[in-house]
């Protein structure tokens, strides 16, 4: 749904920063999903949250918002296709091109 952007100069000076941010957002997402699934002390004041979370996980899997380019091929492909069609980019970019190389090899489970 969202993309975090780092300036090339920042990434050149601090090449570890992309993976540190990636890992921090991944950890925050995991903690948030764990809080939603917590049945003994719900963080959401709605009585139907637990059945809704269980139904969502049954229908779309344990992670409704997977991170990484490999897990999200459809969205970057569509976005980059429209960007090129509207002359935002000079050529059609591959889905991997806009992302920091270190994040491309990241496999999340």
mmCIF file of C-alpha atoms in Angstrom:
data_model
loop_
_atom_site.group_PDB
_atom_site.id
_atom_site.type_symbol
_atom_site.label_atom_id
_atom_site.label_comp_id
_atom_site.label_asym_id
_atom_site.label_seq_id
_atom_site.Cartn_x
_atom_site.Cartn_y
_atom_site.Cartn_z
ATOM 1 C CA UNK A 1 0.000 0.000 0.000
ATOM 2 C CA UNK A 2 2.862 2.375 0.717
ATOM 3 C CA UNK A 3 6.469 2.805 -0.284
ATOM 4 C CA UNK A 4 9.238 4.286 1.856
ATOM 5 C CA UNK A 5 11.676 6.375 -0.145
ATOM 6 C CA UNK A 6 15.339 7.011 0.602
ATOM 7 C CA UNK A 7 17.405 9.490 -1.344
ATOM 8 C CA UNK A 8 20.182 7.830 -3.334
ATOM 9 C CA UNK A 9 22.774 9.967 -1.512
ATOM 10 C CA UNK A 10 21.519 8.676 1.846
ATOM 11 C CA UNK A 11 21.560 5.062 0.658
ATOM 12 C CA UNK A 12 25.055 5.521 -0.795
ATOM 13 C CA UNK A 13 26.324 6.904 2.496
ATOM 14 C CA UNK A 14 24.485 4.414 4.698
ATOM 15 C CA UNK A 15 23.902 1.247 2.646
ATOM 16 C CA UNK A 16 22.556 -0.640 5.692
ATOM 17 C CA UNK A 17 19.693 1.819 6.140
ATOM 18 C CA UNK A 18 17.295 0.204 3.632
ATOM 19 C CA UNK A 19 17.437 -3.190 5.341
ATOM 20 C CA UNK A 20 17.216 -1.637 8.806
ATOM 21 C CA UNK A 21 14.046 0.209 7.809
ATOM 22 C CA UNK A 22 12.674 -2.880 6.085
ATOM 23 C CA UNK A 23 13.292 -4.961 9.196
ATOM 24 C CA UNK A 24 11.813 -2.322 11.517
ATOM 25 C CA UNK A 25 8.604 -2.064 9.508
ATOM 26 C CA UNK A 26 8.375 -5.849 9.263
ATOM 27 C CA UNK A 27 8.772 -6.213 13.043
ATOM 28 C CA UNK A 28 6.171 -3.505 13.685
ATOM 29 C CA UNK A 29 3.714 -5.238 11.345
ATOM 30 C CA UNK A 30 4.270 -8.577 13.082
ATOM 31 C CA UNK A 31 3.641 -7.015 16.496
ATOM 32 C CA UNK A 32 0.499 -5.316 15.216
ATOM 33 C CA UNK A 33 -0.868 -8.550 13.764
ATOM 34 C CA UNK A 34 -0.089 -10.359 17.016
ATOM 35 C CA UNK A 35 -2.013 -7.713 18.975
ATOM 36 C CA UNK A 36 -5.055 -8.162 16.726
ATOM 37 C CA UNK A 37 -4.984 -11.912 17.253
ATOM 38 C CA UNK A 38 -4.629 -11.600 21.040
ATOM 39 C CA UNK A 39 -7.805 -13.113 22.470
ATOM 40 C CA UNK A 40 -7.184 -12.591 26.167
ATOM 41 C CA UNK A 41 -6.680 -8.806 26.045
ATOM 42 C CA UNK A 42 -8.042 -7.387 22.809
ATOM 43 C CA UNK A 43 -6.598 -4.037 21.723
ATOM 44 C CA UNK A 44 -9.677 -3.414 19.580
ATOM 45 C CA UNK A 45 -12.889 -2.670 21.505
ATOM 46 C CA UNK A 46 -15.169 -4.665 19.223
ATOM 47 C CA UNK A 47 -16.581 -8.080 20.195
ATOM 48 C CA UNK A 48 -16.329 -9.483 16.660
ATOM 49 C CA UNK A 49 -12.648 -8.706 16.014
ATOM 50 C CA UNK A 50 -11.320 -12.212 16.747
ATOM 51 C CA UNK A 51 -13.770 -13.986 14.404
ATOM 52 C CA UNK A 52 -13.078 -11.359 11.727
ATOM 53 C CA UNK A 53 -9.305 -11.856 12.051
ATOM 54 C CA UNK A 54 -9.741 -15.652 11.867
ATOM 55 C CA UNK A 55 -11.995 -15.357 8.789
ATOM 56 C CA UNK A 56 -9.548 -13.010 7.072
ATOM 57 C CA UNK A 57 -6.622 -15.326 7.762
ATOM 58 C CA UNK A 58 -8.604 -18.301 6.455
ATOM 59 C CA UNK A 59 -9.504 -16.449 3.266
ATOM 60 C CA UNK A 60 -6.333 -14.540 2.411
ATOM 61 C CA UNK A 61 -3.626 -16.120 4.538
ATOM 62 C CA UNK A 62 -1.815 -15.177 7.703
ATOM 63 C CA UNK A 63 -0.259 -12.055 6.176
ATOM 64 C CA UNK A 64 -2.716 -9.826 4.308
ATOM 65 C CA UNK A 65 0.006 -7.246 3.602
ATOM 66 C CA UNK A 66 3.153 -9.096 2.519
ATOM 67 C CA UNK A 67 6.325 -7.018 2.205
ATOM 68 C CA UNK A 68 8.830 -7.193 -0.607
ATOM 69 C CA UNK A 69 8.819 -6.987 -4.380
ATOM 70 C CA UNK A 70 8.567 -10.744 -4.943
ATOM 71 C CA UNK A 71 5.380 -11.003 -2.882
ATOM 72 C CA UNK A 72 3.793 -8.018 -4.612
ATOM 73 C CA UNK A 73 4.505 -8.384 -8.331
ATOM 74 C CA UNK A 74 1.064 -7.253 -9.521
ATOM 75 C CA UNK A 75 1.073 -3.811 -7.909
ATOM 76 C CA UNK A 76 4.573 -2.634 -8.945
ATOM 77 C CA UNK A 77 4.011 -3.967 -12.469
ATOM 78 C CA UNK A 78 0.751 -2.056 -12.822
ATOM 79 C CA UNK A 79 2.140 1.111 -11.248
ATOM 80 C CA UNK A 80 5.262 1.133 -13.398
ATOM 81 C CA UNK A 81 3.254 0.381 -16.530
ATOM 82 C CA UNK A 82 0.986 3.363 -15.892
ATOM 83 C CA UNK A 83 3.953 5.560 -14.953
ATOM 84 C CA UNK A 84 5.556 4.838 -18.313
ATOM 85 C CA UNK A 85 2.289 5.182 -20.244
ATOM 86 C CA UNK A 86 1.826 8.648 -18.699
ATOM 87 C CA UNK A 87 5.441 9.647 -19.492
ATOM 88 C CA UNK A 88 6.440 9.797 -15.831
ATOM 89 C CA UNK A 89 9.340 7.476 -16.674
ATOM 90 C CA UNK A 90 11.422 7.548 -19.856
ATOM 91 C CA UNK A 91 11.205 3.752 -20.213
ATOM 92 C CA UNK A 92 9.260 0.873 -18.724
ATOM 93 C CA UNK A 93 11.012 -0.015 -15.472
ATOM 94 C CA UNK A 94 11.221 -3.546 -14.118
ATOM 95 C CA UNK A 95 9.513 -3.986 -10.731
ATOM 96 C CA UNK A 96 12.871 -4.461 -8.987
ATOM 97 C CA UNK A 97 14.540 -1.299 -10.311
ATOM 98 C CA UNK A 98 13.107 1.336 -7.942
ATOM 99 C CA UNK A 99 14.016 -0.656 -4.831
ATOM 100 C CA UNK A 100 17.247 -0.898 -2.856
ATOM 101 C CA UNK A 101 19.086 -4.035 -4.018
ATOM 102 C CA UNK A 102 19.550 -5.314 -0.455
ATOM 103 C CA UNK A 103 15.789 -5.459 0.069
ATOM 104 C CA UNK A 104 15.217 -7.601 -3.025
ATOM 105 C CA UNK A 105 16.851 -10.660 -1.511
ATOM 106 C CA UNK A 106 14.867 -10.361 1.710
ATOM 107 C CA UNK A 107 12.586 -13.348 2.230
ATOM 108 C CA UNK A 108 9.853 -12.858 4.773
ATOM 109 C CA UNK A 109 7.833 -15.620 6.347
#
